[in-house]
mmCIF file of C-alpha atoms in Angstrom:
data_model
loop_
_atom_site.group_PDB
_atom_site.id
_atom_site.type_symbol
_atom_site.label_atom_id
_atom_site.label_comp_id
_atom_site.label_asym_id
_atom_site.label_seq_id
_atom_site.Cartn_x
_atom_site.Cartn_y
_atom_site.Cartn_z
ATOM 1 C CA MET A 1 44.764 -65.955 -71.734
ATOM 2 C CA LYS A 2 44.825 -64.959 -68.012
ATOM 3 C CA GLU A 3 46.757 -68.881 -66.982
ATOM 4 C CA ASN A 4 49.305 -68.409 -69.697
ATOM 5 C CA VAL A 5 50.095 -64.752 -67.578
ATOM 6 C CA LYS A 6 50.503 -66.918 -65.059
ATOM 7 C CA GLU A 7 52.614 -69.801 -66.124
ATOM 8 C CA LYS A 8 55.153 -67.132 -67.430
ATOM 9 C CA GLN A 9 55.611 -65.210 -64.933
ATOM 10 C CA ARG A 10 56.466 -68.455 -62.662
ATOM 11 C CA LYS A 11 58.714 -69.602 -65.145
ATOM 12 C CA GLY A 12 60.256 -65.774 -64.727
ATOM 13 C CA MET A 13 60.101 -65.923 -61.191
ATOM 14 C CA LYS A 14 62.254 -69.435 -61.438
ATOM 15 C CA ARG A 15 64.753 -68.643 -64.013
ATOM 16 C CA GLU A 16 64.961 -64.995 -61.705
ATOM 17 C CA THR A 17 65.086 -66.971 -58.180
ATOM 18 C CA ILE A 18 68.140 -69.341 -60.322
ATOM 19 C CA LEU A 19 69.609 -66.558 -61.519
ATOM 20 C CA LEU A 20 70.082 -64.976 -57.796
ATOM 21 C CA VAL A 21 71.647 -68.103 -56.720
ATOM 22 C CA VAL A 22 74.825 -68.335 -59.441
ATOM 23 C CA THR A 23 74.855 -64.729 -58.900
ATOM 24 C CA LEU A 24 75.428 -64.941 -55.382
ATOM 25 C CA ILE A 25 77.715 -68.263 -55.780
ATOM 26 C CA ILE A 26 79.735 -66.070 -58.333
ATOM 27 C CA THR A 27 80.159 -63.292 -55.299
ATOM 28 C CA ILE A 28 80.917 -65.578 -53.277
ATOM 29 C CA ILE A 29 83.877 -67.381 -55.068
ATOM 30 C CA LEU A 30 85.300 -63.455 -56.722
ATOM 31 C CA LEU A 31 85.140 -62.379 -52.894
ATOM 32 C CA SER A 32 86.616 -65.310 -51.411
ATOM 33 C CA ILE A 33 89.813 -64.517 -54.766
ATOM 34 C CA PHE A 34 89.821 -60.823 -53.781
ATOM 35 C CA PRO A 35 89.156 -60.825 -49.829
ATOM 36 C CA ASP A 36 90.687 -56.699 -49.653
ATOM 37 C CA LYS A 37 87.879 -56.386 -52.060
ATOM 38 C CA GLN A 38 84.962 -57.590 -49.547
ATOM 39 C CA GLU A 39 84.234 -55.214 -47.026
ATOM 40 C CA ALA A 40 83.288 -52.416 -50.432
ATOM 41 C CA VAL A 41 81.507 -54.762 -51.863
ATOM 42 C CA THR A 42 79.325 -55.804 -49.002
ATOM 43 C CA THR A 43 78.823 -52.134 -47.388
ATOM 44 C CA ALA A 44 77.692 -50.757 -51.327
ATOM 45 C CA SER A 45 75.186 -53.774 -51.181
ATOM 46 C CA TRP A 46 74.292 -52.931 -47.847
ATOM 47 C CA LYS A 47 73.464 -49.793 -48.168
ATOM 48 C CA PHE A 48 71.910 -50.185 -51.467
ATOM 49 C CA PHE A 49 69.744 -52.865 -49.886
ATOM 50 C CA ILE A 50 68.588 -50.803 -47.108
ATOM 51 C CA GLU A 51 67.752 -48.141 -48.954
ATOM 52 C CA MET A 52 65.412 -50.329 -51.038
ATOM 53 C CA ILE A 53 64.123 -52.396 -48.510
ATOM 54 C CA LEU A 54 62.772 -48.978 -46.565
ATOM 55 C CA ILE A 55 60.687 -47.948 -49.755
ATOM 56 C CA LEU A 56 59.956 -51.500 -51.496
ATOM 57 C CA PRO A 57 56.837 -51.926 -49.521
ATOM 58 C CA ALA A 58 55.332 -48.539 -49.779
ATOM 59 C CA VAL A 59 55.935 -48.495 -53.960
ATOM 60 C CA MET A 60 54.325 -52.538 -54.227
ATOM 61 C CA VAL A 61 51.154 -51.375 -52.037
ATOM 62 C CA LEU A 62 50.720 -48.126 -54.465
ATOM 63 C CA MET A 63 51.105 -50.900 -57.570
ATOM 64 C CA GLY A 64 48.575 -52.791 -56.189
ATOM 65 C CA LEU A 65 46.283 -50.072 -55.464
ATOM 66 C CA PHE A 66 46.958 -48.406 -59.164
ATOM 67 C CA ALA A 67 46.757 -52.148 -60.871
ATOM 68 C CA VAL A 68 42.735 -52.691 -58.583
ATOM 69 C CA PHE A 69 41.974 -49.211 -58.619
ATOM 70 C CA VAL A 70 42.632 -48.545 -62.360
ATOM 71 C CA PRO A 71 41.238 -51.241 -64.362
ATOM 72 C CA LYS A 72 42.639 -52.091 -67.790
ATOM 73 C CA ASP A 73 38.802 -51.836 -69.306
ATOM 74 C CA MET A 74 38.528 -48.314 -67.666
ATOM 75 C CA VAL A 75 42.248 -47.191 -69.281
ATOM 76 C CA VAL A 76 40.865 -48.237 -72.790
ATOM 77 C CA LYS A 77 37.409 -46.183 -72.491
ATOM 78 C CA TYR A 78 38.375 -43.291 -71.023
ATOM 79 C CA LEU A 79 41.145 -42.635 -73.513
ATOM 80 C CA GLY A 80 39.116 -44.393 -76.818
ATOM 81 C CA LYS A 81 36.453 -41.777 -76.912
ATOM 82 C CA THR A 82 39.171 -38.642 -76.080
ATOM 83 C CA ALA A 83 39.837 -36.707 -78.633
ATOM 84 C CA GLY A 84 42.027 -32.770 -79.212
ATOM 85 C CA ILE A 85 44.676 -32.329 -77.092
ATOM 86 C CA LYS A 86 43.456 -33.263 -74.150
ATOM 87 C CA ALA A 87 43.632 -36.516 -75.512
ATOM 88 C CA VAL A 88 47.441 -36.372 -75.459
ATOM 89 C CA PHE A 89 47.746 -35.183 -71.957
ATOM 90 C CA LEU A 90 45.166 -37.772 -70.418
ATOM 91 C CA GLY A 91 46.967 -40.412 -72.710
ATOM 92 C CA ILE A 92 50.138 -39.557 -70.217
ATOM 93 C CA LEU A 93 48.233 -39.587 -67.013
ATOM 94 C CA MET A 94 46.602 -43.165 -68.160
ATOM 95 C CA GLY A 95 49.908 -44.075 -68.526
ATOM 96 C CA ALA A 96 51.382 -43.273 -65.423
ATOM 97 C CA LEU A 97 48.246 -44.908 -63.187
ATOM 98 C CA PRO A 98 48.391 -48.120 -64.447
ATOM 99 C CA THR A 99 51.194 -50.938 -63.351
ATOM 100 C CA GLY A 100 52.875 -53.705 -65.522
ATOM 101 C CA PRO A 101 55.534 -53.622 -68.026
ATOM 102 C CA LEU A 102 55.541 -52.027 -71.415
ATOM 103 C CA TYR A 103 54.312 -55.909 -73.288
ATOM 104 C CA VAL A 104 51.322 -55.375 -70.812
ATOM 105 C CA ALA A 105 50.449 -52.100 -72.665
ATOM 106 C CA PHE A 106 50.815 -52.995 -76.008
ATOM 107 C CA PRO A 107 47.205 -55.070 -76.232
ATOM 108 C CA MET A 108 45.562 -51.719 -74.557
ATOM 109 C CA ALA A 109 47.373 -49.754 -77.361
ATOM 110 C CA SER A 110 45.909 -51.804 -79.975
ATOM 111 C CA ALA A 111 42.826 -52.011 -78.590
ATOM 112 C CA LEU A 112 43.163 -48.586 -78.278
ATOM 113 C CA LEU A 113 44.340 -48.023 -81.640
ATOM 114 C CA LYS A 114 40.856 -50.081 -83.346
ATOM 115 C CA LYS A 115 38.504 -48.086 -81.432
ATOM 116 C CA GLY A 116 39.942 -44.586 -83.348
ATOM 117 C CA ALA A 117 42.112 -43.540 -80.644
ATOM 118 C CA LYS A 118 44.220 -40.617 -81.993
ATOM 119 C CA ILE A 119 47.963 -41.967 -82.570
ATOM 120 C CA SER A 120 49.408 -39.360 -80.388
ATOM 121 C CA CYS A 121 46.960 -39.842 -77.939
ATOM 122 C CA ILE A 122 48.842 -43.537 -78.240
ATOM 123 C CA ILE A 123 51.761 -42.794 -78.164
ATOM 124 C CA THR A 124 52.024 -40.205 -74.746
ATOM 125 C CA PHE A 125 50.332 -43.181 -73.455
ATOM 126 C CA LEU A 126 52.921 -45.916 -74.177
ATOM 127 C CA SER A 127 55.498 -43.501 -73.574
ATOM 128 C CA ALA A 128 54.180 -42.557 -70.238
ATOM 129 C CA TRP A 129 53.485 -46.511 -69.049
ATOM 130 C CA ALA A 130 57.722 -46.833 -70.088
ATOM 131 C CA CYS A 131 59.174 -44.266 -68.243
ATOM 132 C CA ILE A 132 56.839 -42.308 -65.489
ATOM 133 C CA LYS A 133 54.867 -44.353 -63.715
ATOM 134 C CA ILE A 134 54.058 -43.114 -60.328
ATOM 135 C CA PRO A 135 54.993 -45.899 -58.085
ATOM 136 C CA GLN A 136 58.841 -45.823 -60.435
ATOM 137 C CA GLU A 137 58.927 -41.798 -59.830
ATOM 138 C CA MET A 138 59.109 -42.872 -56.269
ATOM 139 C CA VAL A 139 62.015 -44.813 -56.427
ATOM 140 C CA GLU A 140 63.406 -42.369 -59.122
ATOM 141 C CA LEU A 141 62.959 -39.989 -55.989
ATOM 142 C CA GLN A 142 64.493 -41.802 -53.897
ATOM 143 C CA PHE A 143 67.645 -43.125 -55.102
ATOM 144 C CA LEU A 144 68.808 -40.160 -57.554
ATOM 145 C CA GLY A 145 67.106 -36.445 -55.506
ATOM 146 C CA PRO A 146 64.318 -34.204 -56.294
ATOM 147 C CA ARG A 147 65.922 -32.449 -58.475
ATOM 148 C CA PHE A 148 66.823 -35.215 -61.058
ATOM 149 C CA MET A 149 63.448 -36.764 -60.961
ATOM 150 C CA ALA A 150 61.546 -33.580 -61.606
ATOM 151 C CA ALA A 151 64.254 -32.030 -64.330
ATOM 152 C CA ARG A 152 63.404 -35.686 -65.759
ATOM 153 C CA LEU A 153 59.959 -35.685 -65.541
ATOM 154 C CA VAL A 154 59.370 -32.444 -67.076
ATOM 155 C CA LEU A 155 61.868 -33.133 -70.004
ATOM 156 C CA THR A 156 59.934 -36.185 -70.603
ATOM 157 C CA THR A 157 56.629 -35.259 -70.347
ATOM 158 C CA VAL A 158 57.624 -32.075 -72.977
ATOM 159 C CA PHE A 159 59.238 -34.691 -75.389
ATOM 160 C CA VAL A 160 56.953 -37.389 -75.414
ATOM 161 C CA VAL A 161 53.952 -34.729 -76.399
ATOM 162 C CA ILE A 162 56.547 -33.752 -78.937
ATOM 163 C CA MET A 163 56.922 -36.923 -80.255
ATOM 164 C CA GLY A 164 53.201 -38.706 -80.315
ATOM 165 C CA VAL A 165 52.234 -35.395 -82.090
ATOM 166 C CA SER A 166 55.147 -35.886 -84.772
ATOM 167 C CA ILE A 167 53.867 -39.631 -85.185
ATOM 168 C CA GLU A 168 50.338 -39.340 -85.970
ATOM 169 C CA ARG A 169 51.469 -36.754 -88.437
ATOM 170 C CA LEU A 170 54.227 -38.989 -89.951
ATOM 171 C CA ILE A 171 51.362 -41.704 -90.164
ATOM 172 C CA GLU A 172 48.759 -39.806 -91.690
ATOM 173 C CA TRP A 173 51.258 -38.189 -93.935
ATOM 174 C CA SER A 174 52.987 -41.368 -94.907
ATOM 175 C CA ASP A 175 49.009 -42.838 -94.843
ATOM 176 C CA LYS A 176 47.452 -40.017 -97.766
ATOM 177 C CA LYS A 177 51.044 -40.827 -99.501
ATOM 178 C CA GLU A 178 50.108 -44.733 -100.000
ATOM 179 C CA SER A 179 46.372 -43.786 -100.800
ATOM 180 C CA LYS A 180 46.951 -41.754 -103.618
ATOM 181 C CA SER A 181 49.787 -43.882 -105.299
ATOM 182 C CA MET A 182 46.254 -46.649 -104.793
ATOM 183 C CA GLY A 183 44.309 -44.366 -107.264
ATOM 184 C CA GLY A 184 43.788 -41.261 -105.304
ATOM 185 C CA LYS A 185 41.098 -42.918 -102.640
ATOM 186 C CA ASP A 186 41.963 -40.328 -99.910
ATOM 187 C CA ASP A 187 40.852 -41.188 -96.595
ATOM 188 C CA ALA A 188 38.771 -43.344 -97.673
ATOM 189 C CA SER A 189 40.837 -45.914 -96.466
ATOM 190 C CA ILE A 190 40.437 -45.048 -92.468
ATOM 191 C CA MET B 1 65.852 -43.934 -42.591
ATOM 192 C CA ASN B 2 65.798 -40.503 -44.683
ATOM 193 C CA SER B 3 63.200 -38.160 -44.866
ATOM 194 C CA THR B 4 62.650 -38.804 -48.746
ATOM 195 C CA ALA B 5 61.547 -42.502 -47.850
ATOM 196 C CA ILE B 6 59.783 -41.454 -45.314
ATOM 197 C CA PHE B 7 57.593 -39.214 -47.195
ATOM 198 C CA ILE B 8 56.887 -41.819 -49.369
ATOM 199 C CA ASN B 9 55.574 -43.918 -46.494
ATOM 200 C CA ILE B 10 53.571 -41.388 -45.577
ATOM 201 C CA PHE B 11 52.138 -40.831 -49.338
ATOM 202 C CA ALA B 12 51.606 -44.832 -49.466
ATOM 203 C CA LEU B 13 50.248 -44.748 -46.429
ATOM 204 C CA SER B 14 47.761 -41.802 -46.943
ATOM 205 C CA CYS B 15 47.189 -43.940 -50.579
ATOM 206 C CA LEU B 16 45.941 -46.874 -48.528
ATOM 207 C CA ILE B 17 43.924 -45.817 -46.166
ATOM 208 C CA GLY B 18 41.834 -43.414 -48.576
ATOM 209 C CA ALA B 19 41.589 -46.560 -50.727
ATOM 210 C CA PHE B 20 40.378 -48.280 -47.500
ATOM 211 C CA ILE B 21 37.955 -45.535 -46.992
ATOM 212 C CA LYS B 22 36.279 -45.907 -50.150
ATOM 213 C CA ASP B 23 36.477 -49.613 -51.184
ATOM 214 C CA ARG B 24 37.282 -52.521 -48.221
ATOM 215 C CA ALA B 25 36.764 -55.090 -50.571
ATOM 216 C CA LYS B 26 38.882 -53.612 -53.601
ATOM 217 C CA THR B 27 42.192 -52.573 -50.725
ATOM 218 C CA LYS B 28 42.058 -55.798 -49.494
ATOM 219 C CA GLN B 29 42.790 -57.244 -52.795
ATOM 220 C CA SER B 30 45.252 -54.577 -53.959
ATOM 221 C CA LEU B 31 47.338 -55.581 -51.186
ATOM 222 C CA LYS B 32 47.767 -59.319 -51.841
ATOM 223 C CA VAL B 33 49.036 -58.114 -55.677
ATOM 224 C CA ALA B 34 51.288 -55.997 -53.671
ATOM 225 C CA VAL B 35 52.478 -58.887 -51.509
ATOM 226 C CA LYS B 36 51.961 -61.028 -54.657
ATOM 227 C CA SER B 37 54.637 -58.370 -56.540
ATOM 228 C CA PHE B 38 56.966 -57.387 -53.668
ATOM 229 C CA PHE B 39 58.183 -61.125 -53.859
ATOM 230 C CA ARG B 40 57.892 -61.517 -57.511
ATOM 231 C CA ILE B 41 60.339 -58.167 -57.734
ATOM 232 C CA LEU B 42 62.986 -59.573 -54.491
ATOM 233 C CA PRO B 43 64.380 -61.634 -56.663
ATOM 234 C CA THR B 44 65.295 -59.039 -58.909
ATOM 235 C CA VAL B 45 66.158 -56.770 -56.749
ATOM 236 C CA LEU B 46 68.404 -58.497 -54.689
ATOM 237 C CA ILE B 47 70.451 -59.551 -58.278
ATOM 238 C CA ILE B 48 70.989 -55.944 -58.940
ATOM 239 C CA ILE B 49 71.666 -54.806 -55.292
ATOM 240 C CA ILE B 50 74.520 -57.379 -55.668
ATOM 241 C CA LEU B 51 75.410 -56.730 -59.029
ATOM 242 C CA ILE B 52 75.976 -52.746 -57.475
ATOM 243 C CA GLY B 53 77.574 -53.896 -54.895
ATOM 244 C CA LEU B 54 80.353 -55.430 -57.214
ATOM 245 C CA LEU B 55 80.117 -52.565 -59.650
ATOM 246 C CA LEU B 56 81.379 -50.006 -57.238
ATOM 247 C CA GLY B 57 83.624 -52.637 -55.236
ATOM 248 C CA PHE B 58 85.549 -54.135 -58.292
ATOM 249 C CA VAL B 59 85.176 -51.028 -61.197
ATOM 250 C CA PRO B 60 87.195 -48.218 -60.127
ATOM 251 C CA GLN B 61 86.083 -45.011 -60.936
ATOM 252 C CA THR B 62 88.164 -43.462 -63.267
ATOM 253 C CA GLN B 63 87.360 -46.309 -65.367
ATOM 254 C CA ILE B 64 83.997 -45.648 -65.562
ATOM 255 C CA SER B 65 84.709 -41.823 -65.197
ATOM 256 C CA LYS B 66 86.371 -42.115 -68.560
ATOM 257 C CA VAL B 67 84.009 -44.124 -70.505
ATOM 258 C CA ILE B 68 80.787 -42.372 -69.114
ATOM 259 C CA GLY B 69 82.271 -38.980 -67.087
ATOM 260 C CA LYS B 70 82.168 -35.650 -67.654
ATOM 261 C CA HIS B 71 85.464 -34.855 -69.432
ATOM 262 C CA ALA B 72 83.967 -38.223 -71.714
ATOM 263 C CA GLY B 73 82.705 -37.955 -75.399
ATOM 264 C CA PHE B 74 79.536 -38.917 -76.797
ATOM 265 C CA GLY B 75 81.210 -41.997 -78.009
ATOM 266 C CA GLY B 76 79.730 -43.314 -74.289
ATOM 267 C CA VAL B 77 76.785 -42.029 -74.565
ATOM 268 C CA LEU B 78 76.041 -43.786 -76.933
ATOM 269 C CA VAL B 79 76.992 -47.388 -75.398
ATOM 270 C CA VAL B 80 75.039 -46.405 -72.908
ATOM 271 C CA ALA B 81 72.304 -45.342 -74.675
ATOM 272 C CA LEU B 82 72.408 -48.033 -77.092
ATOM 273 C CA LEU B 83 72.881 -50.450 -74.071
ATOM 274 C CA GLY B 84 69.601 -49.628 -72.191
ATOM 275 C CA ALA B 85 67.370 -50.306 -75.795
ATOM 276 C CA ILE B 86 68.656 -53.933 -75.696
ATOM 277 C CA LEU B 87 68.530 -54.866 -71.623
ATOM 278 C CA HIS B 88 65.539 -56.065 -71.064
ATOM 279 C CA ILE B 89 65.217 -55.456 -67.153
ATOM 280 C CA PRO B 90 62.160 -54.298 -64.704
ATOM 281 C CA SER B 91 62.222 -50.079 -64.520
ATOM 282 C CA LEU B 92 62.020 -50.594 -61.048
ATOM 283 C CA ILE B 93 65.707 -51.237 -60.691
ATOM 284 C CA SER B 94 67.001 -49.409 -63.212
ATOM 285 C CA PHE B 95 66.623 -46.637 -60.299
ATOM 286 C CA PRO B 96 69.738 -47.810 -57.911
ATOM 287 C CA LEU B 97 71.215 -48.713 -61.240
ATOM 288 C CA ALA B 98 71.646 -45.419 -62.505
ATOM 289 C CA ALA B 99 72.402 -44.386 -58.350
ATOM 290 C CA SER B 100 75.179 -46.732 -58.346
ATOM 291 C CA LEU B 101 77.108 -45.297 -61.705
ATOM 292 C CA LEU B 102 76.389 -41.737 -60.541
ATOM 293 C CA LYS B 103 78.455 -42.716 -57.514
ATOM 294 C CA SER B 104 80.845 -44.194 -59.807
ATOM 295 C CA GLY B 105 81.962 -41.155 -61.445
ATOM 296 C CA ALA B 106 79.103 -41.310 -64.462
ATOM 297 C CA SER B 107 78.079 -37.904 -65.078
ATOM 298 C CA VAL B 108 73.810 -37.299 -65.560
ATOM 299 C CA THR B 109 73.868 -37.392 -69.133
ATOM 300 C CA PRO B 110 74.908 -40.576 -69.857
ATOM 301 C CA VAL B 111 72.786 -41.719 -66.653
ATOM 302 C CA ALA B 112 69.528 -40.075 -67.769
ATOM 303 C CA VAL B 113 69.878 -41.488 -71.541
ATOM 304 C CA PHE B 114 70.361 -44.617 -69.542
ATOM 305 C CA ILE B 115 66.932 -44.794 -67.932
ATOM 306 C CA THR B 116 64.789 -43.169 -70.776
ATOM 307 C CA THR B 117 66.625 -45.696 -73.141
ATOM 308 C CA LEU B 118 65.865 -48.725 -70.792
ATOM 309 C CA THR B 119 62.095 -47.728 -70.169
ATOM 310 C CA MET B 120 61.526 -46.392 -73.221
ATOM 311 C CA ILE B 121 62.735 -48.772 -76.034
ATOM 312 C CA GLY B 122 62.530 -52.470 -75.495
ATOM 313 C CA MET B 123 64.640 -54.403 -78.935
ATOM 314 C CA VAL B 124 63.750 -57.797 -76.898
ATOM 315 C CA THR B 125 59.448 -56.856 -77.336
ATOM 316 C CA LEU B 126 59.881 -54.622 -80.956
ATOM 317 C CA PRO B 127 58.324 -58.012 -82.130
ATOM 318 C CA LEU B 128 55.573 -58.038 -79.905
ATOM 319 C CA GLU B 129 55.092 -53.951 -80.426
ATOM 320 C CA ILE B 130 54.890 -54.332 -83.979
ATOM 321 C CA LYS B 131 52.248 -57.346 -84.086
ATOM 322 C CA GLU B 132 50.273 -55.019 -82.019
ATOM 323 C CA LEU B 133 50.341 -51.751 -83.420
ATOM 324 C CA GLY B 134 52.205 -52.114 -86.784
ATOM 325 C CA LYS B 135 55.736 -51.618 -87.949
ATOM 326 C CA LYS B 136 55.304 -48.169 -88.906
ATOM 327 C CA MET B 137 54.307 -46.612 -85.603
ATOM 328 C CA ALA B 138 56.250 -49.474 -83.304
ATOM 329 C CA LEU B 139 59.642 -48.718 -85.255
ATOM 330 C CA LEU B 140 59.219 -44.602 -84.968
ATOM 331 C CA ARG B 141 58.389 -45.316 -81.182
ATOM 332 C CA ASN B 142 61.192 -46.939 -81.123
ATOM 333 C CA GLY B 143 63.775 -44.710 -83.133
ATOM 334 C CA ILE B 144 62.531 -41.622 -82.163
ATOM 335 C CA SER B 145 62.804 -42.709 -78.314
ATOM 336 C CA PHE B 146 65.993 -43.344 -78.777
ATOM 337 C CA VAL B 147 66.427 -39.633 -80.227
ATOM 338 C CA ILE B 148 64.662 -37.715 -77.124
ATOM 339 C CA ALA B 149 66.857 -39.873 -74.736
ATOM 340 C CA ILE B 150 69.413 -38.294 -75.541
ATOM 341 C CA ILE B 151 68.336 -35.103 -75.922
ATOM 342 C CA ILE B 152 66.716 -35.438 -72.682
ATOM 343 C CA GLY B 153 69.639 -36.527 -70.990
ATOM 344 C CA ILE B 154 71.585 -33.538 -72.828
ATOM 345 C CA VAL B 155 69.494 -30.702 -71.470
ATOM 346 C CA MET B 156 69.337 -32.349 -68.260
ATOM 347 C CA GLY B 157 73.691 -32.857 -68.064
ATOM 348 C CA ALA B 158 73.073 -28.843 -68.841
ATOM 349 C CA ILE B 159 70.486 -28.156 -66.370
ATOM 350 C CA LEU B 160 71.936 -30.257 -62.766
#
């Protein structure tokens, strides 16, 4: 499976490099048709490039550290055995630490589900994984400023907890209804 | 170099030093991962930076603020939310993109909504999510995330 992931990454990089070349060619053509836009486009791009390149190595170092020091199986182990409201917040913390795109977290969430972790915990884990990662927050800080970042962080945390708890209730409720309609077996199916 | 960039670099450096003291071998491995991921993400970063330049250079601010500006209606927010849900770009890149939208006349609400749906909702990865977590949970998660993204955006627009 690891080979498969590597193969996929290599393919993805090739595709992105081709896309970059295509974007560059289109931009050059566009700018030669509209020479009066040249300055505005290059200054804007250059400014964003500088802002990005000043922090990108640091962000990558943070991501690398989290990837190696917080291995996936450790996350699954910790989350699988925690219960109650603590699990919800641990879900957020554990989601915010490791790195990778969201689809990497789905198999982990599935493993957690099989281990009997709480649904609210899995939802907060996935949501935190998606949008409040620490290296990601650094990029947000750089480009959108401390007020924007802090406000979004706090609001997201609050709403993600609410969402986790409601989805858990909804799924429990619908499971109960299903098991009742199947002949009143109640919680035996769980 | 602005103070935020300095802070971020100092933060990363102190984490690195701490890690190095704790476990040398693991830290070396982390640095290898860092270099690899840097080069892996670089093409995408460059594409977005070029697109930002084109956006700021070609699209007039009045045009952008008409659709997702302060006085634009709820329709613009919905469009941006849907766009964020469908697009599949790395979240790291979403922040410079969001900053460029803000700079070109967008208001806080649509930008916050865009970041949130972009990161939390994945139409492209939905089949995988359904396979791993079941239809009920995957659809509920994506659906409710869409709603809370809009709420988060509206609250942020009100307080910032």
